[in-house]
């Protein structure tokens, strides 16, 4: 039986990472670099749209929502293609498309061109991200069965590596606020081109078939059927998709609230960097806590924390913003590793790309709708027809309802499996 590891959030996690198989280490390193490129550009996109292109709130919400929808919304298709044709080709194709997408964002001067850029950036991630997630989940299952590490712990290390990138990316972005946006976008494109070289050289061709994955064994129709007919899984991911909606409001609501409270968005990058440091330091203890609480309690408590976080900024000024960002991330840290392990359980460890992709697809649809609604609510706030707290209460109510739904639904389905080793 695997035991919970002592709480040594950074040192122990990364010492463990160094002992993992080479493909897993490649995936973890790529998480750092993926997020440097992503956070170098996307957190500053709303400011670019408002200040440089002078778009209205609804248009900014549309662009940000389309980016998320084209990414998260297409994960199911991308994950299904990875299950059918393999991880490696989908990763390389996705990275190539993202390079093009960042270049388009850099040169875009109209709403239509900006939409093309964000759709390309999102579609690219829909190809490479579920493929990488599925491979890591398959490796994690094998490592757990071998008694090396719990899969939830591997997911936690993955989150920490991702956040290393979010420390560097926003910090670089903040330092480059005076640099034209197009140069920042092109820099991100160059970084992703380098990532493509890394994966082409070092990602095994059989990565997607390691540790029990069954890539290529079914047609696309068979892959889709295994997901869409899994009723317990579909209800679960529809509820969990709300955490993606809530988290993605950072890209719309954080810039807006900073502008309203301080008159400037200069602190935007530092908020993302500080939240990343919080995840790096706190993710391992939160995984240990989640393992003690069990999957059901940790997922519900995490979603409830996310809901409560949106009640903090309206009356709290800069302190309220900081507490919101911290609580939002703490809720995700508690919820996400258990949620991702549960997806593997509900998927019966088959067609993991498509199953992980469906979570993001449903979350992307919710995020697109939510971003449009929140953007419209901010237009009403500006027009004086709605309270400044209205967007915040709206998201809080939706997340709270999802927490209740997860609690009720998980009483009817098995969300974890015995850990042996």
Short mmCIF file of N, CA and C in Angstrom, two decimals, residues 35-122:
data_model
loop_
_atom_site.label_atom_id
_atom_site.label_comp_id
_atom_site.label_asym_id
_atom_site.label_seq_id
_atom_site.Cartn_x
_atom_site.Cartn_y
_atom_site.Cartn_z
N UNK A 35 3.74 26.76 -20.47
CA UNK A 35 3.10 27.84 -19.73
C UNK A 35 3.90 29.14 -19.76
N UNK A 36 5.21 29.05 -19.95
CA UNK A 36 5.96 30.29 -20.18
C UNK A 36 5.43 30.98 -21.43
N UNK A 37 5.30 30.21 -22.52
CA UNK A 37 4.80 30.79 -23.76
C UNK A 37 3.37 31.28 -23.65
N UNK A 38 2.52 30.50 -22.99
CA UNK A 38 1.10 30.86 -22.86
C UNK A 38 0.94 32.12 -22.03
N UNK A 39 1.55 32.14 -20.84
CA UNK A 39 1.36 33.27 -19.92
C UNK A 39 2.18 34.49 -20.31
N UNK A 40 3.06 34.34 -21.26
CA UNK A 40 3.75 35.51 -21.81
C UNK A 40 2.79 36.38 -22.60
N UNK A 41 1.71 35.77 -23.14
CA UNK A 41 0.81 36.47 -24.05
C UNK A 41 -0.61 36.61 -23.50
N UNK A 42 -1.24 35.49 -23.13
CA UNK A 42 -2.69 35.48 -22.92
C UNK A 42 -3.16 36.38 -21.78
N UNK A 43 -2.49 36.45 -20.61
CA UNK A 43 -2.99 37.34 -19.57
C UNK A 43 -3.01 38.81 -19.98
N UNK A 44 -2.23 39.16 -20.98
CA UNK A 44 -2.14 40.55 -21.42
C UNK A 44 -2.98 40.80 -22.67
N UNK A 45 -3.70 39.77 -23.11
CA UNK A 45 -4.50 39.90 -24.31
C UNK A 45 -5.66 40.88 -24.12
N UNK A 46 -6.33 40.79 -22.96
CA UNK A 46 -7.46 41.69 -22.72
C UNK A 46 -7.01 43.15 -22.73
N UNK A 47 -5.86 43.44 -22.12
CA UNK A 47 -5.35 44.80 -22.12
C UNK A 47 -5.03 45.26 -23.55
N UNK A 48 -4.45 44.38 -24.35
CA UNK A 48 -4.14 44.72 -25.75
C UNK A 48 -5.42 45.01 -26.53
N UNK A 49 -6.45 44.19 -26.33
CA UNK A 49 -7.71 44.37 -27.04
C UNK A 49 -8.37 45.69 -26.66
N UNK A 50 -8.30 46.04 -25.37
CA UNK A 50 -8.95 47.26 -24.89
C UNK A 50 -8.15 48.52 -25.21
N UNK A 51 -6.86 48.48 -24.93
CA UNK A 51 -6.05 49.69 -25.02
C UNK A 51 -5.49 49.95 -26.41
N UNK A 52 -5.12 48.88 -27.12
CA UNK A 52 -4.52 49.06 -28.45
C UNK A 52 -5.55 48.97 -29.58
N UNK A 53 -6.49 48.02 -29.46
CA UNK A 53 -7.50 47.85 -30.51
C UNK A 53 -8.83 48.53 -30.18
N UNK A 54 -8.99 48.99 -28.91
CA UNK A 54 -10.17 49.76 -28.49
C UNK A 54 -11.48 49.00 -28.70
N UNK A 55 -11.49 47.72 -28.33
CA UNK A 55 -12.69 46.91 -28.47
C UNK A 55 -13.61 47.09 -27.28
N UNK A 56 -14.91 46.90 -27.49
CA UNK A 56 -15.90 46.98 -26.41
C UNK A 56 -15.81 45.76 -25.51
N UNK A 57 -16.45 45.85 -24.35
CA UNK A 57 -16.40 44.75 -23.40
C UNK A 57 -16.95 43.45 -23.96
N UNK A 58 -18.07 43.54 -24.73
CA UNK A 58 -18.64 42.31 -25.29
C UNK A 58 -17.67 41.65 -26.28
N UNK A 59 -16.95 42.49 -27.05
CA UNK A 59 -16.02 41.96 -28.04
C UNK A 59 -14.82 41.31 -27.36
N UNK A 60 -14.34 41.92 -26.26
CA UNK A 60 -13.24 41.32 -25.51
C UNK A 60 -13.67 39.99 -24.92
N UNK A 61 -14.89 39.96 -24.35
CA UNK A 61 -15.41 38.70 -23.83
C UNK A 61 -15.54 37.65 -24.91
N UNK A 62 -15.96 38.08 -26.12
CA UNK A 62 -16.10 37.14 -27.24
C UNK A 62 -14.75 36.55 -27.62
N UNK A 63 -13.72 37.40 -27.75
CA UNK A 63 -12.40 36.93 -28.14
C UNK A 63 -11.85 35.96 -27.10
N UNK A 64 -11.93 36.35 -25.82
CA UNK A 64 -11.41 35.48 -24.76
C UNK A 64 -12.21 34.18 -24.68
N UNK A 65 -13.51 34.29 -24.85
CA UNK A 65 -14.34 33.09 -24.82
C UNK A 65 -14.06 32.16 -25.98
N UNK A 66 -13.85 32.74 -27.17
CA UNK A 66 -13.53 31.91 -28.34
C UNK A 66 -12.18 31.24 -28.20
N UNK A 67 -11.22 31.94 -27.58
CA UNK A 67 -9.93 31.29 -27.36
C UNK A 67 -10.10 30.05 -26.50
N UNK A 68 -10.86 30.21 -25.42
CA UNK A 68 -11.07 29.08 -24.52
C UNK A 68 -11.90 27.99 -25.17
N UNK A 69 -12.96 28.41 -25.91
CA UNK A 69 -13.82 27.40 -26.54
C UNK A 69 -13.07 26.62 -27.62
N UNK A 70 -12.28 27.33 -28.45
CA UNK A 70 -11.55 26.64 -29.51
C UNK A 70 -10.49 25.73 -28.93
N UNK A 71 -10.03 26.04 -27.72
CA UNK A 71 -9.05 25.18 -27.04
C UNK A 71 -9.77 24.10 -26.26
N UNK A 72 -10.43 24.51 -25.17
CA UNK A 72 -11.09 23.53 -24.32
C UNK A 72 -12.24 22.84 -25.06
N UNK A 73 -12.98 23.62 -25.88
CA UNK A 73 -14.13 23.05 -26.57
C UNK A 73 -13.77 21.98 -27.57
N UNK A 74 -12.56 22.02 -28.12
CA UNK A 74 -12.13 21.04 -29.11
C UNK A 74 -11.26 19.94 -28.52
N UNK A 75 -11.10 19.93 -27.21
CA UNK A 75 -10.27 18.90 -26.57
C UNK A 75 -10.79 17.50 -26.85
N UNK A 76 -12.09 17.34 -26.90
CA UNK A 76 -12.64 16.01 -27.12
C UNK A 76 -12.21 15.47 -28.48
N UNK A 77 -12.26 16.33 -29.50
CA UNK A 77 -11.81 15.92 -30.83
C UNK A 77 -10.31 15.64 -30.82
N UNK A 78 -9.53 16.55 -30.22
CA UNK A 78 -8.08 16.35 -30.16
C UNK A 78 -7.70 15.10 -29.39
N UNK A 79 -8.36 14.89 -28.26
CA UNK A 79 -8.08 13.69 -27.46
C UNK A 79 -8.46 12.42 -28.19
N UNK A 80 -9.58 12.47 -28.92
CA UNK A 80 -10.01 11.30 -29.70
C UNK A 80 -8.99 10.98 -30.79
N UNK A 81 -8.48 12.01 -31.45
CA UNK A 81 -7.47 11.79 -32.49
C UNK A 81 -6.20 11.19 -31.90
N UNK A 82 -5.84 11.63 -30.68
CA UNK A 82 -4.66 11.05 -30.02
C UNK A 82 -4.89 9.59 -29.69
N UNK A 83 -6.10 9.25 -29.23
CA UNK A 83 -6.42 7.85 -28.95
C UNK A 83 -6.35 7.00 -30.22
N UNK A 84 -6.79 7.58 -31.33
CA UNK A 84 -6.85 6.81 -32.58
C UNK A 84 -5.51 6.74 -33.30
N UNK A 85 -4.80 7.87 -33.37
CA UNK A 85 -3.60 7.95 -34.21
C UNK A 85 -2.29 8.08 -33.44
N UNK A 86 -2.36 8.32 -32.14
CA UNK A 86 -1.15 8.38 -31.34
C UNK A 86 -0.86 9.77 -30.81
N UNK A 87 -0.12 9.79 -29.72
CA UNK A 87 0.21 11.04 -29.05
C UNK A 87 1.17 11.88 -29.87
N UNK A 88 2.22 11.27 -30.38
CA UNK A 88 3.31 12.04 -31.00
C UNK A 88 2.85 12.90 -32.18
N UNK A 89 2.11 12.36 -33.16
CA UNK A 89 1.70 13.21 -34.28
C UNK A 89 0.79 14.35 -33.87
N UNK A 90 -0.09 14.12 -32.88
CA UNK A 90 -0.99 15.19 -32.45
C UNK A 90 -0.22 16.30 -31.72
N UNK A 91 0.77 15.91 -30.92
CA UNK A 91 1.58 16.92 -30.23
C UNK A 91 2.33 17.79 -31.24
N UNK A 92 2.96 17.17 -32.22
CA UNK A 92 3.75 17.93 -33.19
C UNK A 92 2.86 18.82 -34.06
N UNK A 93 1.71 18.30 -34.49
CA UNK A 93 0.80 19.12 -35.29
C UNK A 93 0.27 20.30 -34.48
N UNK A 94 -0.10 20.05 -33.23
CA UNK A 94 -0.64 21.10 -32.39
C UNK A 94 0.38 22.21 -32.15
N UNK A 95 1.61 21.85 -31.90
CA UNK A 95 2.64 22.86 -31.66
C UNK A 95 2.85 23.70 -32.92
N UNK A 96 2.86 23.09 -34.09
CA UNK A 96 3.05 23.84 -35.34
C UNK A 96 1.92 24.85 -35.53
N UNK A 97 0.68 24.44 -35.25
CA UNK A 97 -0.45 25.36 -35.41
C UNK A 97 -0.36 26.50 -34.40
N UNK A 98 0.09 26.21 -33.18
CA UNK A 98 0.19 27.28 -32.18
C UNK A 98 1.24 28.31 -32.58
N UNK A 99 2.33 27.88 -33.19
CA UNK A 99 3.34 28.83 -33.67
C UNK A 99 2.70 29.82 -34.65
N UNK A 100 1.92 29.27 -35.59
CA UNK A 100 1.24 30.13 -36.56
C UNK A 100 0.24 31.05 -35.85
N UNK A 101 -0.49 30.52 -34.89
CA UNK A 101 -1.50 31.31 -34.18
C UNK A 101 -0.92 32.49 -33.45
N UNK A 102 0.21 32.31 -32.78
CA UNK A 102 0.82 33.43 -32.07
C UNK A 102 1.33 34.50 -33.04
N UNK A 103 1.83 34.08 -34.19
CA UNK A 103 2.26 35.06 -35.19
C UNK A 103 1.06 35.87 -35.67
N UNK A 104 -0.06 35.21 -35.93
CA UNK A 104 -1.27 35.92 -36.37
C UNK A 104 -1.73 36.90 -35.30
N UNK A 105 -1.72 36.49 -34.03
CA UNK A 105 -2.09 37.41 -32.95
C UNK A 105 -1.19 38.64 -32.94
N UNK A 106 0.08 38.42 -33.20
CA UNK A 106 1.02 39.54 -33.16
C UNK A 106 0.76 40.58 -34.23
N UNK A 107 0.29 40.14 -35.41
CA UNK A 107 0.10 41.08 -36.52
C UNK A 107 -1.35 41.54 -36.65
N UNK A 108 -2.28 40.97 -35.88
CA UNK A 108 -3.70 41.28 -36.02
C UNK A 108 -3.99 42.73 -35.62
N UNK A 109 -4.81 43.40 -36.44
CA UNK A 109 -5.22 44.78 -36.14
C UNK A 109 -6.73 44.94 -36.15
N UNK A 110 -7.47 43.87 -36.45
CA UNK A 110 -8.92 43.94 -36.49
C UNK A 110 -9.50 42.81 -35.63
N UNK A 111 -10.77 42.95 -35.28
CA UNK A 111 -11.44 41.92 -34.49
C UNK A 111 -11.45 40.59 -35.24
N UNK A 112 -11.72 40.61 -36.54
CA UNK A 112 -11.79 39.37 -37.32
C UNK A 112 -10.45 38.63 -37.32
N UNK A 113 -9.35 39.38 -37.55
CA UNK A 113 -8.04 38.74 -37.56
C UNK A 113 -7.66 38.23 -36.19
N UNK A 114 -8.02 39.00 -35.15
CA UNK A 114 -7.73 38.55 -33.79
C UNK A 114 -8.47 37.25 -33.49
N UNK A 115 -9.70 37.13 -33.98
CA UNK A 115 -10.47 35.90 -33.77
C UNK A 115 -9.78 34.73 -34.45
N UNK A 116 -9.28 34.93 -35.66
CA UNK A 116 -8.55 33.86 -36.36
C UNK A 116 -7.34 33.43 -35.52
N UNK A 117 -6.60 34.41 -34.97
CA UNK A 117 -5.42 34.09 -34.17
C UNK A 117 -5.75 33.30 -32.93
N UNK A 118 -6.79 33.73 -32.18
CA UNK A 118 -7.10 33.03 -30.93
C UNK A 118 -7.67 31.64 -31.21
N UNK A 119 -8.40 31.49 -32.32
CA UNK A 119 -8.92 30.17 -32.67
C UNK A 119 -7.78 29.22 -33.01
N UNK A 120 -6.78 29.70 -33.75
CA UNK A 120 -5.61 28.86 -34.05
C UNK A 120 -4.85 28.49 -32.78
N UNK A 121 -4.64 29.46 -31.90
CA UNK A 121 -3.94 29.19 -30.64
C UNK A 121 -4.70 28.16 -29.82
N UNK A 122 -6.03 28.31 -29.76
CA UNK A 122 -6.83 27.36 -28.99
C UNK A 122 -6.88 25.98 -29.62
#
